[in-house]
């Protein structure tokens, strides 16, 4: 596997100034001078997990998370900070399939921070993005969550699941303002509020979810597994909320398999 190797700054530099993208990755311009921020790392973690099923050990997301944690601990960035480059131009993980392998490319603001290859079995049956008639879509599953767990205050596990759902529905790994951004904002707000009655609830974020998505698709088992993984990784108990985002998407996937089976 070929992976862009980070260039680590010296210990003295780390104590005197924030760790920047140019310290860890072979990038240039404005991005190279930007401190690695916690929300940048969170976006890359979600993008990696969406495409590869999990955050890659030693990959860009792990490196960014480590750097962001050190920057935050030293007081250079806040827990909710995001760099303008990542916020405006997005964080992406893309895959290019060729016979027998796939090439994974990870970028921040259009600049490559990591690339590697994975072997894959040669498939003789091409897949399509066609929505089967009568199939439940990701947007519809999210709207179901607004009914089954609508009174639940939005937390980080919900926000992560909604972000993973939006990425899978739209087919884009670029993290930009949208349904996921609303969920993340709600989760951040709720962390500053003590009373549940004052917190933003799931039904406020997910009502009319289908119309808020740039695109939509029928739910598959793979979608359900990826969304459940995102929800569980961000839950202190490492499980899914009954009737929550992951549970609704999983139920929709099972129904779709029954209809199309």
PDB file of C-alpha atoms in Angstrom, residues 18-240:
ATOM      1  CA  UNK A  18       0.275  24.768  16.054  1.00  0.00           C
ATOM      2  CA  UNK A  19       0.820  21.745  13.842  1.00  0.00           C
ATOM      3  CA  UNK A  20      -0.049  22.832  10.310  1.00  0.00           C
ATOM      4  CA  UNK A  21      -1.036  20.861   7.228  1.00  0.00           C
ATOM      5  CA  UNK A  22       2.365  21.608   5.716  1.00  0.00           C
ATOM      6  CA  UNK A  23       4.033  19.917   8.709  1.00  0.00           C
ATOM      7  CA  UNK A  24       2.198  16.634   8.114  1.00  0.00           C
ATOM      8  CA  UNK A  25       1.381  16.491   4.411  1.00  0.00           C
ATOM      9  CA  UNK A  26       2.960  17.394   1.079  1.00  0.00           C
ATOM     10  CA  UNK A  27       0.629  20.328   0.396  1.00  0.00           C
ATOM     11  CA  UNK A  28       1.239  23.916  -0.651  1.00  0.00           C
ATOM     12  CA  UNK A  29      -0.276  27.377  -0.678  1.00  0.00           C
ATOM     13  CA  UNK A  30      -2.772  28.567   1.916  1.00  0.00           C
ATOM     14  CA  UNK A  31      -3.555  25.051   3.142  1.00  0.00           C
ATOM     15  CA  UNK A  32       0.062  24.376   4.136  1.00  0.00           C
ATOM     16  CA  UNK A  33      -0.073  27.248   6.637  1.00  0.00           C
ATOM     17  CA  UNK A  34      -3.385  26.260   8.234  1.00  0.00           C
ATOM     18  CA  UNK A  35      -3.439  24.563  11.671  1.00  0.00           C
ATOM     19  CA  UNK A  36      -5.104  21.146  11.547  1.00  0.00           C
ATOM     20  CA  UNK A  37      -8.472  21.617  13.289  1.00  0.00           C
ATOM     21  CA  UNK A  38     -10.740  19.091  15.065  1.00  0.00           C
ATOM     22  CA  UNK A  39     -13.644  19.450  12.634  1.00  0.00           C
ATOM     23  CA  UNK A  40     -11.309  18.915   9.666  1.00  0.00           C
ATOM     24  CA  UNK A  41     -10.245  15.613  11.230  1.00  0.00           C
ATOM     25  CA  UNK A  42     -13.852  14.653  11.971  1.00  0.00           C
ATOM     26  CA  UNK A  43     -14.856  15.251   8.343  1.00  0.00           C
ATOM     27  CA  UNK A  44     -11.968  13.102   7.100  1.00  0.00           C
ATOM     28  CA  UNK A  45     -12.876  10.326   9.562  1.00  0.00           C
ATOM     29  CA  UNK A  46     -16.450  10.286   8.277  1.00  0.00           C
ATOM     30  CA  UNK A  47     -15.331  10.319   4.645  1.00  0.00           C
ATOM     31  CA  UNK A  48     -12.869   7.440   5.209  1.00  0.00           C
ATOM     32  CA  UNK A  49     -15.457   5.392   7.079  1.00  0.00           C
ATOM     33  CA  UNK A  50     -18.047   5.969   4.361  1.00  0.00           C
ATOM     34  CA  UNK A  51     -15.797   4.790   1.531  1.00  0.00           C
ATOM     35  CA  UNK A  52     -13.626   2.208   3.309  1.00  0.00           C
ATOM     36  CA  UNK A  53     -15.902   1.047   6.122  1.00  0.00           C
ATOM     37  CA  UNK A  54     -13.660   2.353   8.888  1.00  0.00           C
ATOM     38  CA  UNK A  55     -11.009   4.931   9.670  1.00  0.00           C
ATOM     39  CA  UNK A  56      -7.679   3.649   8.361  1.00  0.00           C
ATOM     40  CA  UNK A  57      -4.876   3.031  10.876  1.00  0.00           C
ATOM     41  CA  UNK A  58      -1.996   5.335  10.018  1.00  0.00           C
ATOM     42  CA  UNK A  59      -4.069   7.099   7.344  1.00  0.00           C
ATOM     43  CA  UNK A  60      -4.741  10.826   6.872  1.00  0.00           C
ATOM     44  CA  UNK A  61      -7.755  10.854   9.215  1.00  0.00           C
ATOM     45  CA  UNK A  62      -5.735   9.299  12.045  1.00  0.00           C
ATOM     46  CA  UNK A  63      -2.856  11.720  11.469  1.00  0.00           C
ATOM     47  CA  UNK A  64      -5.221  14.677  11.364  1.00  0.00           C
ATOM     48  CA  UNK A  65      -6.997  13.531  14.533  1.00  0.00           C
ATOM     49  CA  UNK A  66      -3.684  13.253  16.387  1.00  0.00           C
ATOM     50  CA  UNK A  67      -2.507  16.680  15.220  1.00  0.00           C
ATOM     51  CA  UNK A  68      -5.857  18.331  15.946  1.00  0.00           C
ATOM     52  CA  UNK A  69      -5.944  16.852  19.459  1.00  0.00           C
ATOM     53  CA  UNK A  70      -2.481  18.254  20.164  1.00  0.00           C
ATOM     54  CA  UNK A  71      -3.416  21.648  18.717  1.00  0.00           C
ATOM     55  CA  UNK A  72      -6.551  21.716  20.850  1.00  0.00           C
ATOM     56  CA  UNK A  73      -4.680  20.612  23.972  1.00  0.00           C
ATOM     57  CA  UNK A  74      -2.152  23.409  23.445  1.00  0.00           C
ATOM     58  CA  UNK A  75      -4.952  25.947  23.060  1.00  0.00           C
ATOM     59  CA  UNK A  76      -4.261  26.788  19.400  1.00  0.00           C
ATOM     60  CA  UNK A  77      -7.707  25.652  18.178  1.00  0.00           C
ATOM     61  CA  UNK A  78     -11.118  25.048  19.706  1.00  0.00           C
ATOM     62  CA  UNK A  79     -12.988  21.739  19.745  1.00  0.00           C
ATOM     63  CA  UNK A  80     -15.458  22.927  17.064  1.00  0.00           C
ATOM     64  CA  UNK A  81     -12.957  24.790  14.900  1.00  0.00           C
ATOM     65  CA  UNK A  82     -12.711  24.101  11.185  1.00  0.00           C
ATOM     66  CA  UNK A  83     -10.234  25.643   8.759  1.00  0.00           C
ATOM     67  CA  UNK A  84     -11.701  27.849   6.050  1.00  0.00           C
ATOM     68  CA  UNK A  85     -10.077  25.719   3.329  1.00  0.00           C
ATOM     69  CA  UNK A  86     -11.695  22.497   4.565  1.00  0.00           C
ATOM     70  CA  UNK A  87     -14.986  24.240   5.327  1.00  0.00           C
ATOM     71  CA  UNK A  88     -15.264  26.031   1.988  1.00  0.00           C
ATOM     72  CA  UNK A  89     -13.699  23.497  -0.401  1.00  0.00           C
ATOM     73  CA  UNK A  90     -14.486  20.290   1.438  1.00  0.00           C
ATOM     74  CA  UNK A  91     -12.757  17.080   2.492  1.00  0.00           C
ATOM     75  CA  UNK A  92     -12.997  14.187   0.050  1.00  0.00           C
ATOM     76  CA  UNK A  93     -12.223  10.503  -0.221  1.00  0.00           C
ATOM     77  CA  UNK A  94     -12.695   9.115  -3.724  1.00  0.00           C
ATOM     78  CA  UNK A  95     -12.224   5.653  -5.185  1.00  0.00           C
ATOM     79  CA  UNK A  96     -11.293   4.669  -8.719  1.00  0.00           C
ATOM     80  CA  UNK A  97     -12.019   1.070  -9.676  1.00  0.00           C
ATOM     81  CA  UNK A  98      -9.776  -0.747 -12.137  1.00  0.00           C
ATOM     82  CA  UNK A  99      -9.719  -4.511 -12.779  1.00  0.00           C
ATOM     83  CA  UNK A 100      -8.479  -6.255  -9.653  1.00  0.00           C
ATOM     84  CA  UNK A 101      -7.891  -3.185  -7.513  1.00  0.00           C
ATOM     85  CA  UNK A 102      -9.251   0.159  -6.426  1.00  0.00           C
ATOM     86  CA  UNK A 103      -7.338   3.376  -5.865  1.00  0.00           C
ATOM     87  CA  UNK A 104      -8.326   5.481  -2.837  1.00  0.00           C
ATOM     88  CA  UNK A 105      -7.443   9.181  -2.951  1.00  0.00           C
ATOM     89  CA  UNK A 106      -7.933  11.470   0.070  1.00  0.00           C
ATOM     90  CA  UNK A 107      -7.891  15.246  -0.275  1.00  0.00           C
ATOM     91  CA  UNK A 108      -8.386  18.433   1.716  1.00  0.00           C
ATOM     92  CA  UNK A 109      -9.354  21.533  -0.224  1.00  0.00           C
ATOM     93  CA  UNK A 110      -8.530  19.783  -3.494  1.00  0.00           C
ATOM     94  CA  UNK A 111      -4.962  18.870  -2.427  1.00  0.00           C
ATOM     95  CA  UNK A 112      -4.063  15.187  -2.037  1.00  0.00           C
ATOM     96  CA  UNK A 113      -3.052  14.170   1.488  1.00  0.00           C
ATOM     97  CA  UNK A 114      -3.096  10.404   0.956  1.00  0.00           C
ATOM     98  CA  UNK A 115      -3.419   7.753  -1.764  1.00  0.00           C
ATOM     99  CA  UNK A 116      -3.292   3.975  -1.641  1.00  0.00           C
ATOM    100  CA  UNK A 117      -4.477   0.907  -3.512  1.00  0.00           C
ATOM    101  CA  UNK A 118      -6.511  -2.096  -2.384  1.00  0.00           C
ATOM    102  CA  UNK A 119      -6.980  -5.409  -4.211  1.00  0.00           C
ATOM    103  CA  UNK A 120     -10.540  -6.218  -5.209  1.00  0.00           C
ATOM    104  CA  UNK A 121     -12.180  -9.237  -6.868  1.00  0.00           C
ATOM    105  CA  UNK A 122     -12.974  -8.730 -10.516  1.00  0.00           C
ATOM    106  CA  UNK A 123     -16.728  -8.315 -10.862  1.00  0.00           C
ATOM    107  CA  UNK A 124     -18.511  -9.517 -13.978  1.00  0.00           C
ATOM    108  CA  UNK A 125     -21.820  -7.897 -13.054  1.00  0.00           C
ATOM    109  CA  UNK A 126     -21.818  -4.093 -13.090  1.00  0.00           C
ATOM    110  CA  UNK A 127     -23.813  -2.293 -10.419  1.00  0.00           C
ATOM    111  CA  UNK A 128     -26.186   0.589 -11.036  1.00  0.00           C
ATOM    112  CA  UNK A 129     -27.560   3.426  -8.974  1.00  0.00           C
ATOM    113  CA  UNK A 130     -31.123   2.786 -10.113  1.00  0.00           C
ATOM    114  CA  UNK A 131     -33.758   2.963  -7.407  1.00  0.00           C
ATOM    115  CA  UNK A 132     -35.978  -0.126  -7.510  1.00  0.00           C
ATOM    116  CA  UNK A 133     -39.675   0.617  -7.744  1.00  0.00           C
ATOM    117  CA  UNK A 134     -41.192   0.710  -4.265  1.00  0.00           C
ATOM    118  CA  UNK A 135     -37.807   0.710  -2.539  1.00  0.00           C
ATOM    119  CA  UNK A 136     -37.378   2.854   0.572  1.00  0.00           C
ATOM    120  CA  UNK A 137     -34.792   5.587   0.136  1.00  0.00           C
ATOM    121  CA  UNK A 138     -32.309   6.944   2.651  1.00  0.00           C
ATOM    122  CA  UNK A 139     -34.253  10.199   2.828  1.00  0.00           C
ATOM    123  CA  UNK A 140     -37.454   8.331   3.633  1.00  0.00           C
ATOM    124  CA  UNK A 141     -35.665   6.311   6.323  1.00  0.00           C
ATOM    125  CA  UNK A 142     -34.432   9.545   7.918  1.00  0.00           C
ATOM    126  CA  UNK A 143     -37.976  10.908   7.870  1.00  0.00           C
ATOM    127  CA  UNK A 144     -39.091   7.730   9.640  1.00  0.00           C
ATOM    128  CA  UNK A 145     -36.553   8.489  12.364  1.00  0.00           C
ATOM    129  CA  UNK A 146     -38.238  11.858  12.864  1.00  0.00           C
ATOM    130  CA  UNK A 147     -41.352   9.882  13.834  1.00  0.00           C
ATOM    131  CA  UNK A 148     -39.858   6.965  15.780  1.00  0.00           C
ATOM    132  CA  UNK A 149     -37.292   8.975  17.771  1.00  0.00           C
ATOM    133  CA  UNK A 150     -38.343  12.522  17.034  1.00  0.00           C
ATOM    134  CA  UNK A 151     -38.250  13.693  20.653  1.00  0.00           C
ATOM    135  CA  UNK A 152     -34.651  12.549  21.174  1.00  0.00           C
ATOM    136  CA  UNK A 153     -32.166  15.452  21.586  1.00  0.00           C
ATOM    137  CA  UNK A 154     -29.577  15.386  18.811  1.00  0.00           C
ATOM    138  CA  UNK A 155     -26.143  14.214  19.992  1.00  0.00           C
ATOM    139  CA  UNK A 156     -22.826  13.495  18.287  1.00  0.00           C
ATOM    140  CA  UNK A 157     -23.777   9.907  17.425  1.00  0.00           C
ATOM    141  CA  UNK A 158     -26.910  11.143  15.644  1.00  0.00           C
ATOM    142  CA  UNK A 159     -24.933  13.810  13.780  1.00  0.00           C
ATOM    143  CA  UNK A 160     -22.341  11.249  12.635  1.00  0.00           C
ATOM    144  CA  UNK A 161     -25.055   8.853  11.431  1.00  0.00           C
ATOM    145  CA  UNK A 162     -26.893  11.623   9.568  1.00  0.00           C
ATOM    146  CA  UNK A 163     -23.663  12.763   7.928  1.00  0.00           C
ATOM    147  CA  UNK A 164     -22.893   9.203   6.802  1.00  0.00           C
ATOM    148  CA  UNK A 165     -26.455   8.867   5.502  1.00  0.00           C
ATOM    149  CA  UNK A 166     -26.236  12.095   3.512  1.00  0.00           C
ATOM    150  CA  UNK A 167     -22.914  11.082   1.960  1.00  0.00           C
ATOM    151  CA  UNK A 168     -24.340   7.720   0.909  1.00  0.00           C
ATOM    152  CA  UNK A 169     -27.557   9.252  -0.409  1.00  0.00           C
ATOM    153  CA  UNK A 170     -25.839  11.883  -2.531  1.00  0.00           C
ATOM    154  CA  UNK A 171     -22.813   9.840  -3.569  1.00  0.00           C
ATOM    155  CA  UNK A 172     -20.559  12.762  -2.672  1.00  0.00           C
ATOM    156  CA  UNK A 173     -17.832  12.584  -0.032  1.00  0.00           C
ATOM    157  CA  UNK A 174     -17.435  16.368   0.001  1.00  0.00           C
ATOM    158  CA  UNK A 175     -18.622  17.604   3.389  1.00  0.00           C
ATOM    159  CA  UNK A 176     -20.580  20.819   2.722  1.00  0.00           C
ATOM    160  CA  UNK A 177     -23.498  22.648   4.384  1.00  0.00           C
ATOM    161  CA  UNK A 178     -26.700  20.586   4.304  1.00  0.00           C
ATOM    162  CA  UNK A 179     -28.655  18.107   6.406  1.00  0.00           C
ATOM    163  CA  UNK A 180     -25.486  16.843   8.088  1.00  0.00           C
ATOM    164  CA  UNK A 181     -24.360  20.385   8.885  1.00  0.00           C
ATOM    165  CA  UNK A 182     -27.707  21.077  10.561  1.00  0.00           C
ATOM    166  CA  UNK A 183     -27.347  17.920  12.647  1.00  0.00           C
ATOM    167  CA  UNK A 184     -23.793  18.802  13.670  1.00  0.00           C
ATOM    168  CA  UNK A 185     -24.881  22.320  14.632  1.00  0.00           C
ATOM    169  CA  UNK A 186     -27.757  20.906  16.686  1.00  0.00           C
ATOM    170  CA  UNK A 187     -25.456  18.458  18.482  1.00  0.00           C
ATOM    171  CA  UNK A 188     -22.983  21.226  19.281  1.00  0.00           C
ATOM    172  CA  UNK A 189     -25.795  23.443  20.591  1.00  0.00           C
ATOM    173  CA  UNK A 190     -27.221  20.654  22.746  1.00  0.00           C
ATOM    174  CA  UNK A 191     -23.875  20.112  24.447  1.00  0.00           C
ATOM    175  CA  UNK A 192     -24.148  23.647  25.873  1.00  0.00           C
ATOM    176  CA  UNK A 193     -27.722  23.208  27.122  1.00  0.00           C
ATOM    177  CA  UNK A 194     -28.673  21.474  30.381  1.00  0.00           C
ATOM    178  CA  UNK A 195     -32.441  20.993  30.078  1.00  0.00           C
ATOM    179  CA  UNK A 196     -33.714  18.481  27.506  1.00  0.00           C
ATOM    180  CA  UNK A 197     -36.725  20.654  26.748  1.00  0.00           C
ATOM    181  CA  UNK A 198     -34.365  23.354  25.487  1.00  0.00           C
ATOM    182  CA  UNK A 199     -32.393  21.029  23.225  1.00  0.00           C
ATOM    183  CA  UNK A 200     -32.883  20.597  19.480  1.00  0.00           C
ATOM    184  CA  UNK A 201     -34.660  17.331  18.709  1.00  0.00           C
ATOM    185  CA  UNK A 202     -34.261  14.853  15.855  1.00  0.00           C
ATOM    186  CA  UNK A 203     -37.662  15.713  14.391  1.00  0.00           C
ATOM    187  CA  UNK A 204     -36.566  19.335  13.986  1.00  0.00           C
ATOM    188  CA  UNK A 205     -33.541  18.262  11.948  1.00  0.00           C
ATOM    189  CA  UNK A 206     -34.992  15.323   9.993  1.00  0.00           C
ATOM    190  CA  UNK A 207     -38.506  16.527   9.141  1.00  0.00           C
ATOM    191  CA  UNK A 208     -38.693  16.695   5.332  1.00  0.00           C
ATOM    192  CA  UNK A 209     -35.251  15.076   5.040  1.00  0.00           C
ATOM    193  CA  UNK A 210     -35.857  13.863   1.472  1.00  0.00           C
ATOM    194  CA  UNK A 211     -36.365  17.413   0.210  1.00  0.00           C
ATOM    195  CA  UNK A 212     -33.222  18.570   2.032  1.00  0.00           C
ATOM    196  CA  UNK A 213     -30.975  16.012   0.314  1.00  0.00           C
ATOM    197  CA  UNK A 214     -29.287  16.971  -2.954  1.00  0.00           C
ATOM    198  CA  UNK A 215     -29.890  13.387  -4.172  1.00  0.00           C
ATOM    199  CA  UNK A 216     -31.321  10.158  -2.816  1.00  0.00           C
ATOM    200  CA  UNK A 217     -31.053   6.400  -3.329  1.00  0.00           C
ATOM    201  CA  UNK A 218     -32.610   3.151  -2.208  1.00  0.00           C
ATOM    202  CA  UNK A 219     -31.240   1.891   1.101  1.00  0.00           C
ATOM    203  CA  UNK A 220     -28.970  -1.164   0.889  1.00  0.00           C
ATOM    204  CA  UNK A 221     -27.512  -3.407   3.565  1.00  0.00           C
ATOM    205  CA  UNK A 222     -24.114  -1.779   2.954  1.00  0.00           C
ATOM    206  CA  UNK A 223     -25.623   1.667   3.586  1.00  0.00           C
ATOM    207  CA  UNK A 224     -27.177   0.420   6.823  1.00  0.00           C
ATOM    208  CA  UNK A 225     -23.908  -1.088   8.035  1.00  0.00           C
ATOM    209  CA  UNK A 226     -21.926   2.060   7.279  1.00  0.00           C
ATOM    210  CA  UNK A 227     -24.444   4.332   8.985  1.00  0.00           C
ATOM    211  CA  UNK A 228     -24.666   2.052  12.020  1.00  0.00           C
ATOM    212  CA  UNK A 229     -20.885   2.037  12.291  1.00  0.00           C
ATOM    213  CA  UNK A 230     -20.782   5.849  12.267  1.00  0.00           C
ATOM    214  CA  UNK A 231     -23.486   6.062  14.951  1.00  0.00           C
ATOM    215  CA  UNK A 232     -21.860   3.462  17.203  1.00  0.00           C
ATOM    216  CA  UNK A 233     -18.343   4.920  16.942  1.00  0.00           C
ATOM    217  CA  UNK A 234     -19.640   8.236  18.260  1.00  0.00           C
ATOM    218  CA  UNK A 235     -21.745   6.751  21.061  1.00  0.00           C
ATOM    219  CA  UNK A 236     -19.996   6.351  24.444  1.00  0.00           C
ATOM    220  CA  UNK A 237     -21.812   3.018  24.842  1.00  0.00           C
ATOM    221  CA  UNK A 238     -20.817   1.935  21.309  1.00  0.00           C
ATOM    222  CA  UNK A 239     -24.386   0.993  20.371  1.00  0.00           C
ATOM    223  CA  UNK A 240     -27.302   2.365  18.355  1.00  0.00           C
TER     224      UNK A 240
END
